[in-house]
Amino acid sequence: MLSRRAMLAGGLLGGLGLRAARADTPVVRLGSLPFGTSTWEAAVIKARGLDAANGFQLDAVKLAGNDAARISFIGGQVDTIVGDLLWAARLGNDGQAVRFIPYSTSEGAVMVPADSPIKSLKDLDGKRLGVAGGPLDKNWLLLRAQAKDVAGIDLERAAEIAYGAPPLITLKLEQGALDAALTYWTYCARLEAKAFRRLIGAEDILHALGVPGDVALIGYLFPDATVKEKPDAVAGFYRASRAAKDMLAQDPSAWEIVRPLMAAENDATFEALKRDFLAGIPRRPVAEERADAEKLYAVMARLGGERLVGKGNGLPPDLYYDNGRNG
């Protein structure tokens, strides 16, 4: 009887100890959009226990859109979001230090129907061109610069421009209300599955403008204060993110976790999204990423000026995070 009571007590204390240990585990709150690819990675991290294995608990917080993500990030409601490199640099140069973990090199492209007579940038002259985002969208600025260099045209004046959210721009292209559309990579992949083709990709434009490598223009952003408050949790998140990407690249069964989140209506769409996600996994050392990002920053500063990059003359010195090391 005493032995049984001792066993029960031991089991209860053990359970309480386990719950206490879990309560002490630092939480990383990831703000993600409903159809953002960070939800794919988060699902793999949770399903495969990569957060617990790396000493933190991942809490995925659903946010309505990009504006909500930025507000939640700045206000401290979430610890990290997938955000724009230039925005992160601007925050840092304006005194709000941020750390950037490269997330993806996949970028947008100009899409046209498969049978479109548009074969080059010069052919966009006089056409109806949709642009996902606004006049200061980085891909739009890059496209304008390339059109001037290669075709000698100012697309903002030469084409009939329609700005809008990516889903709307993509829909208008499908309906034939636009001749071409510059949109984000996930929408490009979906359009390719519907027999649309790429006229030119943002990566091609970057290379033409003198940026030799594939730069991750989006990444996980962490406030510097968060990195200092819970360095082990942020380092664990960094490792878990890399491990999840490796699983998706090497283990086909990992995509069984992700596919329900992809809203891929058929196999062709699924395969296109999978292909472009895997192609965008950053593999270069942070030093190489930063060197090419500096070149890109100079191009963006020239094209968009202070309205785009703020008052800084370059990337903040400690912008990049690399498993506990900054650069």
GROMACS .gro file of C-alpha atoms in nm:
model
  327
    1MET     CA    1   0.000   0.000   0.000
    2LEU     CA    2   0.279   0.239   0.095
    3SER     CA    3   0.467   0.140  -0.216
    4ARG     CA    4   0.162   0.214  -0.431
    5ARG     CA    5   0.114   0.553  -0.265
    6ALA     CA    6   0.480   0.632  -0.313
    7MET     CA    7   0.452   0.541  -0.679
    8LEU     CA    8   0.144   0.758  -0.722
    9ALA     CA    9   0.312   1.048  -0.546
   10GLY     CA   10   0.622   1.005  -0.753
   11GLY     CA   11   0.417   0.998  -1.070
   12LEU     CA   12   0.225   1.312  -0.967
   13LEU     CA   13   0.541   1.499  -0.881
   14GLY     CA   14   0.699   1.385  -1.205
   15GLY     CA   15   0.397   1.513  -1.397
   16LEU     CA   16   0.410   1.845  -1.216
   17GLY     CA   17   0.780   1.868  -1.290
   18LEU     CA   18   0.716   1.801  -1.658
   19ARG     CA   19   0.448   2.069  -1.669
   20ALA     CA   20   0.682   2.312  -1.493
   21ALA     CA   21   0.955   2.238  -1.743
   22ARG     CA   22   0.715   2.304  -2.027
   23ALA     CA   23   0.599   2.626  -1.864
   24ASP     CA   24   0.960   2.741  -1.844
   25THR     CA   25   1.024   2.672  -2.213
   26PRO     CA   26   1.063   3.005  -2.396
   27VAL     CA   27   0.798   3.079  -2.656
   28VAL     CA   28   0.867   3.223  -3.000
   29ARG     CA   29   0.555   3.386  -3.144
   30LEU     CA   30   0.559   3.375  -3.524
   31GLY     CA   31   0.315   3.609  -3.698
   32SER     CA   32   0.209   3.453  -4.026
   33LEU     CA   33  -0.040   3.533  -4.300
   34PRO     CA   34  -0.318   3.286  -4.386
   35PHE     CA   35  -0.155   3.177  -4.714
   36GLY     CA   36   0.203   3.274  -4.632
   37THR     CA   37   0.467   3.007  -4.683
   38SER     CA   38   0.595   3.059  -4.328
   39THR     CA   39   0.287   2.860  -4.220
   40TRP     CA   40   0.427   2.567  -4.419
   41GLU     CA   41   0.757   2.580  -4.236
   42ALA     CA   42   0.586   2.631  -3.900
   43ALA     CA   43   0.370   2.323  -3.959
   44VAL     CA   44   0.678   2.109  -4.022
   45ILE     CA   45   0.851   2.249  -3.714
   46LYS     CA   46   0.551   2.161  -3.495
   47ALA     CA   47   0.471   1.824  -3.654
   48ARG     CA   48   0.830   1.701  -3.633
   49GLY     CA   49   0.894   1.848  -3.288
   50LEU     CA   50   1.176   2.070  -3.407
   51ASP     CA   51   1.084   2.345  -3.163
   52ALA     CA   52   1.100   2.121  -2.855
   53ALA     CA   53   1.420   1.962  -2.985
   54ASN     CA   54   1.577   2.307  -3.005
   55GLY     CA   55   1.464   2.435  -2.666
   56PHE     CA   56   1.165   2.657  -2.746
   57GLN     CA   57   0.793   2.642  -2.815
   58LEU     CA   58   0.666   2.779  -3.145
   59ASP     CA   59   0.338   2.969  -3.129
   60ALA     CA   60   0.202   3.052  -3.476
   61VAL     CA   61  -0.014   3.365  -3.464
   62LYS     CA   62  -0.243   3.419  -3.763
   63LEU     CA   63  -0.249   3.774  -3.898
   64ALA     CA   64  -0.479   3.926  -4.158
   65GLY     CA   65  -0.224   4.085  -4.392
   66ASN     CA   66   0.110   4.258  -4.437
   67ASP     CA   67   0.001   4.575  -4.259
   68ALA     CA   68  -0.124   4.375  -3.961
   69ALA     CA   69   0.204   4.182  -3.956
   70ARG     CA   70   0.414   4.498  -3.945
   71ILE     CA   71   0.198   4.657  -3.678
   72SER     CA   72   0.208   4.343  -3.464
   73PHE     CA   73   0.584   4.317  -3.505
   74ILE     CA   74   0.655   4.678  -3.416
   75GLY     CA   75   0.406   4.665  -3.127
   76GLY     CA   76   0.560   4.351  -2.980
   77GLN     CA   77   0.253   4.128  -3.020
   78VAL     CA   78   0.471   3.878  -3.208
   79ASP     CA   79   0.843   3.800  -3.186
   80THR     CA   80   0.904   3.746  -3.555
   81ILE     CA   81   0.747   3.779  -3.898
   82VAL     CA   82   0.865   3.717  -4.252
   83GLY     CA   83   0.947   4.065  -4.374
   84ASP     CA   84   1.123   4.265  -4.639
   85LEU     CA   85   1.500   4.318  -4.626
   86LEU     CA   86   1.472   4.686  -4.719
   87TRP     CA   87   1.208   4.748  -4.453
   88ALA     CA   88   1.426   4.576  -4.192
   89ALA     CA   89   1.721   4.791  -4.297
   90ARG     CA   90   1.510   5.105  -4.281
   91LEU     CA   91   1.395   5.022  -3.928
   92GLY     CA   92   1.754   4.967  -3.824
   93ASN     CA   93   1.877   5.289  -3.980
   94ASP     CA   94   1.593   5.477  -3.810
   95GLY     CA   95   1.702   5.349  -3.468
   96GLN     CA   96   1.486   5.038  -3.426
   97ALA     CA   97   1.743   4.759  -3.449
   98VAL     CA   98   1.624   4.443  -3.622
   99ARG     CA   99   1.794   4.113  -3.699
  100PHE     CA  100   1.735   3.947  -4.036
  101ILE     CA  101   1.748   3.571  -4.104
  102PRO     CA  102   1.737   3.497  -4.481
  103TYR     CA  103   1.416   3.308  -4.560
  104SER     CA  104   1.385   3.282  -4.938
  105THR     CA  105   1.547   3.396  -5.260
  106SER     CA  106   1.229   3.329  -5.460
  107GLU     CA  107   1.089   3.653  -5.593
  108GLY     CA  108   0.823   3.779  -5.825
  109ALA     CA  109   0.807   3.788  -6.204
  110VAL     CA  110   0.621   3.943  -6.494
  111MET     CA  111   0.365   3.690  -6.611
  112VAL     CA  112   0.185   3.682  -6.947
  113PRO     CA  113  -0.053   3.435  -7.114
  114ALA     CA  114   0.123   3.149  -7.292
  115ASP     CA  115   0.007   3.272  -7.634
  116SER     CA  116   0.077   3.640  -7.565
  117PRO     CA  117   0.259   3.836  -7.837
  118ILE     CA  118   0.466   4.000  -7.558
  119LYS     CA  119   0.815   3.852  -7.590
  120SER     CA  120   1.035   4.121  -7.436
  121LEU     CA  121   1.022   4.422  -7.207
  122LYS     CA  122   0.996   4.651  -7.508
  123ASP     CA  123   0.668   4.480  -7.598
  124LEU     CA  124   0.513   4.612  -7.275
  125ASP     CA  125   0.497   4.957  -7.436
  126GLY     CA  126   0.131   5.056  -7.454
  127LYS     CA  127   0.011   4.742  -7.273
  128ARG     CA  128  -0.202   4.705  -6.961
  129LEU     CA  129   0.042   4.606  -6.686
  130GLY     CA  130  -0.068   4.506  -6.337
  131VAL     CA  131   0.172   4.562  -6.048
  132ALA     CA  132   0.127   4.380  -5.718
  133GLY     CA  133   0.195   4.634  -5.446
  134GLY     CA  134   0.241   5.005  -5.495
  135PRO     CA  135   0.467   5.251  -5.678
  136LEU     CA  136   0.754   5.180  -5.435
  137ASP     CA  137   0.737   4.802  -5.454
  138LYS     CA  138   1.096   4.683  -5.491
  139ASN     CA  139   1.019   4.448  -5.780
  140TRP     CA  140   0.844   4.728  -5.967
  141LEU     CA  141   1.139   4.962  -5.920
  142LEU     CA  142   1.377   4.692  -6.041
  143LEU     CA  143   1.159   4.623  -6.345
  144ARG     CA  144   1.143   4.994  -6.433
  145ALA     CA  145   1.521   5.019  -6.410
  146GLN     CA  146   1.571   4.715  -6.632
  147ALA     CA  147   1.320   4.840  -6.889
  148LYS     CA  148   1.506   5.170  -6.915
  149ASP     CA  149   1.845   4.999  -6.947
  150VAL     CA  150   1.743   4.729  -7.193
  151ALA     CA  151   1.443   4.865  -7.384
  152GLY     CA  152   1.487   5.239  -7.337
  153ILE     CA  153   1.133   5.289  -7.208
  154ASP     CA  154   0.986   5.428  -6.889
  155LEU     CA  155   0.721   5.171  -6.805
  156GLU     CA  156   0.543   5.405  -6.568
  157ARG     CA  157   0.467   5.630  -6.865
  158ALA     CA  158   0.476   5.384  -7.154
  159ALA     CA  159   0.238   5.124  -7.011
  160GLU     CA  160  -0.108   5.151  -6.857
  161ILE     CA  161  -0.032   5.067  -6.495
  162ALA     CA  162  -0.278   4.918  -6.245
  163TYR     CA  163  -0.160   4.872  -5.884
  164GLY     CA  164  -0.333   4.628  -5.655
  165ALA     CA  165  -0.308   4.340  -5.410
  166PRO     CA  166  -0.153   4.022  -5.554
  167PRO     CA  167  -0.477   3.818  -5.560
  168LEU     CA  168  -0.661   4.093  -5.748
  169ILE     CA  169  -0.381   4.155  -5.998
  170THR     CA  170  -0.353   3.782  -6.063
  171LEU     CA  171  -0.728   3.747  -6.112
  172LYS     CA  172  -0.740   4.039  -6.356
  173LEU     CA  173  -0.463   3.880  -6.561
  174GLU     CA  174  -0.650   3.550  -6.573
  175GLN     CA  175  -0.969   3.730  -6.680
  176GLY     CA  176  -0.789   3.910  -6.962
  177ALA     CA  177  -0.831   4.256  -6.811
  178LEU     CA  178  -0.451   4.290  -6.810
  179ASP     CA  179  -0.193   4.205  -7.073
  180ALA     CA  180   0.081   4.129  -6.819
  181ALA     CA  181   0.126   4.129  -6.444
  182LEU     CA  182   0.417   4.171  -6.207
  183THR     CA  183   0.325   3.960  -5.905
  184TYR     CA  184   0.472   3.758  -5.618
  185TRP     CA  185   0.630   3.418  -5.666
  186THR     CA  186   0.352   3.207  -5.515
  187TYR     CA  187   0.104   3.363  -5.758
  188CYS     CA  188   0.351   3.315  -6.044
  189ALA     CA  189   0.371   2.945  -5.962
  190ARG     CA  190  -0.009   2.916  -5.962
  191LEU     CA  191  -0.027   3.099  -6.296
  192GLU     CA  192   0.235   2.871  -6.450
  193ALA     CA  193   0.016   2.576  -6.358
  194LYS     CA  194  -0.257   2.746  -6.567
  195ALA     CA  195  -0.035   2.780  -6.877
  196PHE     CA  196   0.090   3.134  -6.818
  197ARG     CA  197   0.459   3.201  -6.874
  198ARG     CA  198   0.727   3.420  -6.720
  199LEU     CA  199   0.848   3.714  -6.922
  200ILE     CA  200   1.122   3.809  -6.676
  201GLY     CA  201   1.191   3.730  -6.312
  202ALA     CA  202   1.316   3.962  -6.040
  203GLU     CA  203   1.623   3.741  -6.001
  204ASP     CA  204   1.712   3.798  -6.368
  205ILE     CA  205   1.676   4.174  -6.321
  206LEU     CA  206   1.901   4.172  -6.015
  207HIS     CA  207   2.172   3.991  -6.204
  208ALA     CA  208   2.143   4.231  -6.496
  209LEU     CA  209   2.181   4.525  -6.256
  210GLY     CA  210   2.510   4.389  -6.123
  211VAL     CA  211   2.404   4.179  -5.822
  212PRO     CA  212   2.575   3.845  -5.899
  213GLY     CA  213   2.414   3.615  -5.641
  214ASP     CA  214   2.057   3.520  -5.556
  215VAL     CA  215   1.973   3.749  -5.265
  216ALA     CA  216   1.711   3.662  -5.005
  217LEU     CA  217   1.496   3.974  -5.015
  218ILE     CA  218   1.266   3.839  -4.745
  219GLY     CA  219   1.360   3.691  -4.411
  220TYR     CA  220   1.256   3.629  -4.056
  221LEU     CA  221   1.280   3.955  -3.862
  222PHE     CA  222   1.352   3.966  -3.489
  223PRO     CA  223   1.375   4.282  -3.279
  224ASP     CA  224   1.725   4.323  -3.139
  225ALA     CA  225   1.569   4.342  -2.792
  226THR     CA  226   1.413   3.997  -2.837
  227VAL     CA  227   1.744   3.849  -2.948
  228LYS     CA  228   1.906   3.984  -2.632
  229GLU     CA  229   1.620   3.883  -2.402
  230LYS     CA  230   1.600   3.520  -2.517
  231PRO     CA  231   1.908   3.440  -2.723
  232ASP     CA  232   1.878   3.063  -2.681
  233ALA     CA  233   1.520   3.062  -2.810
  234VAL     CA  234   1.612   3.270  -3.115
  235ALA     CA  235   1.912   3.047  -3.186
  236GLY     CA  236   1.685   2.744  -3.149
  237PHE     CA  237   1.435   2.896  -3.392
  238TYR     CA  238   1.717   2.958  -3.640
  239ARG     CA  239   1.822   2.591  -3.622
  240ALA     CA  240   1.463   2.464  -3.640
  241SER     CA  241   1.392   2.674  -3.948
  242ARG     CA  242   1.696   2.536  -4.127
  243ALA     CA  243   1.606   2.181  -4.024
  244ALA     CA  244   1.249   2.223  -4.154
  245LYS     CA  245   1.377   2.349  -4.489
  246ASP     CA  246   1.619   2.054  -4.510
  247MET     CA  247   1.334   1.812  -4.439
  248LEU     CA  248   1.121   1.967  -4.712
  249ALA     CA  249   1.416   1.944  -4.951
  250GLN     CA  250   1.509   1.584  -4.868
  251ASP     CA  251   1.202   1.407  -4.730
  252PRO     CA  252   0.897   1.391  -4.959
  253SER     CA  253   0.677   1.285  -4.667
  254ALA     CA  254   0.727   1.628  -4.510
  255TRP     CA  255   0.513   1.773  -4.789
  256GLU     CA  256   0.219   1.566  -4.665
  257ILE     CA  257   0.219   1.800  -4.363
  258VAL     CA  258   0.230   2.109  -4.584
  259ARG     CA  259  -0.004   2.027  -4.871
  260PRO     CA  260  -0.332   2.090  -4.680
  261LEU     CA  261  -0.207   2.446  -4.617
  262MET     CA  262  -0.116   2.524  -4.977
  263ALA     CA  263  -0.463   2.565  -5.132
  264ALA     CA  264  -0.326   2.378  -5.434
  265GLU     CA  265  -0.629   2.275  -5.634
  266ASN     CA  266  -0.439   2.022  -5.846
  267ASP     CA  267  -0.108   1.839  -5.872
  268ALA     CA  268   0.034   2.086  -6.123
  269THR     CA  269  -0.016   2.377  -5.882
  270PHE     CA  270   0.126   2.177  -5.592
  271GLU     CA  271   0.437   2.082  -5.789
  272ALA     CA  272   0.494   2.439  -5.911
  273LEU     CA  273   0.469   2.580  -5.557
  274LYS     CA  274   0.691   2.305  -5.419
  275ARG     CA  275   0.952   2.360  -5.692
  276ASP     CA  276   0.976   2.735  -5.638
  277PHE     CA  277   0.981   2.705  -5.258
  278LEU     CA  278   1.271   2.462  -5.271
  279ALA     CA  279   1.453   2.670  -5.533
  280GLY     CA  280   1.437   2.969  -5.298
  281ILE     CA  281   1.600   2.806  -4.994
  282PRO     CA  282   1.904   3.023  -4.904
  283ARG     CA  283   2.224   2.822  -4.907
  284ARG     CA  284   2.497   3.085  -4.915
  285PRO     CA  285   2.704   3.206  -4.619
  286VAL     CA  286   2.568   3.518  -4.455
  287ALA     CA  287   2.878   3.717  -4.558
  288GLU     CA  288   2.800   3.652  -4.926
  289GLU     CA  289   2.432   3.737  -4.874
  290ARG     CA  290   2.524   4.064  -4.710
  291ALA     CA  291   2.776   4.162  -4.979
  292ASP     CA  292   2.519   4.123  -5.255
  293ALA     CA  293   2.247   4.284  -5.043
  294GLU     CA  294   2.468   4.592  -5.005
  295LYS     CA  295   2.485   4.618  -5.384
  296LEU     CA  296   2.108   4.579  -5.406
  297TYR     CA  297   2.060   4.845  -5.139
  298ALA     CA  298   2.263   5.090  -5.346
  299VAL     CA  299   2.047   5.016  -5.651
  300MET     CA  300   1.727   5.059  -5.449
  301ALA     CA  301   1.850   5.383  -5.293
  302ARG     CA  302   1.917   5.519  -5.641
  303LEU     CA  303   1.576   5.411  -5.772
  304GLY     CA  304   1.351   5.481  -5.476
  305GLY     CA  305   1.545   5.738  -5.276
  306GLU     CA  306   1.468   5.822  -4.916
  307ARG     CA  307   1.100   5.734  -4.960
  308LEU     CA  308   1.205   5.370  -5.001
  309VAL     CA  309   1.520   5.318  -4.794
  310GLY     CA  310   1.497   5.598  -4.538
  311LYS     CA  311   1.793   5.803  -4.425
  312GLY     CA  312   2.056   5.530  -4.415
  313ASN     CA  313   2.352   5.516  -4.651
  314GLY     CA  314   2.374   5.136  -4.634
  315LEU     CA  315   2.263   4.830  -4.444
  316PRO     CA  316   2.285   4.857  -4.064
  317PRO     CA  317   2.608   4.694  -3.942
  318ASP     CA  318   2.442   4.418  -3.735
  319LEU     CA  319   2.143   4.349  -3.957
  320TYR     CA  320   2.211   3.983  -4.035
  321TYR     CA  321   2.169   3.711  -3.774
  322ASP     CA  322   2.366   3.389  -3.812
  323ASN     CA  323   2.301   3.139  -3.531
  324GLY     CA  324   2.402   3.374  -3.254
  325ARG     CA  325   2.648   3.573  -3.462
  326ASN     CA  326   2.553   3.909  -3.612
  327GLY     CA  327   2.675   4.065  -3.931
   0.00000   0.00000   0.00000
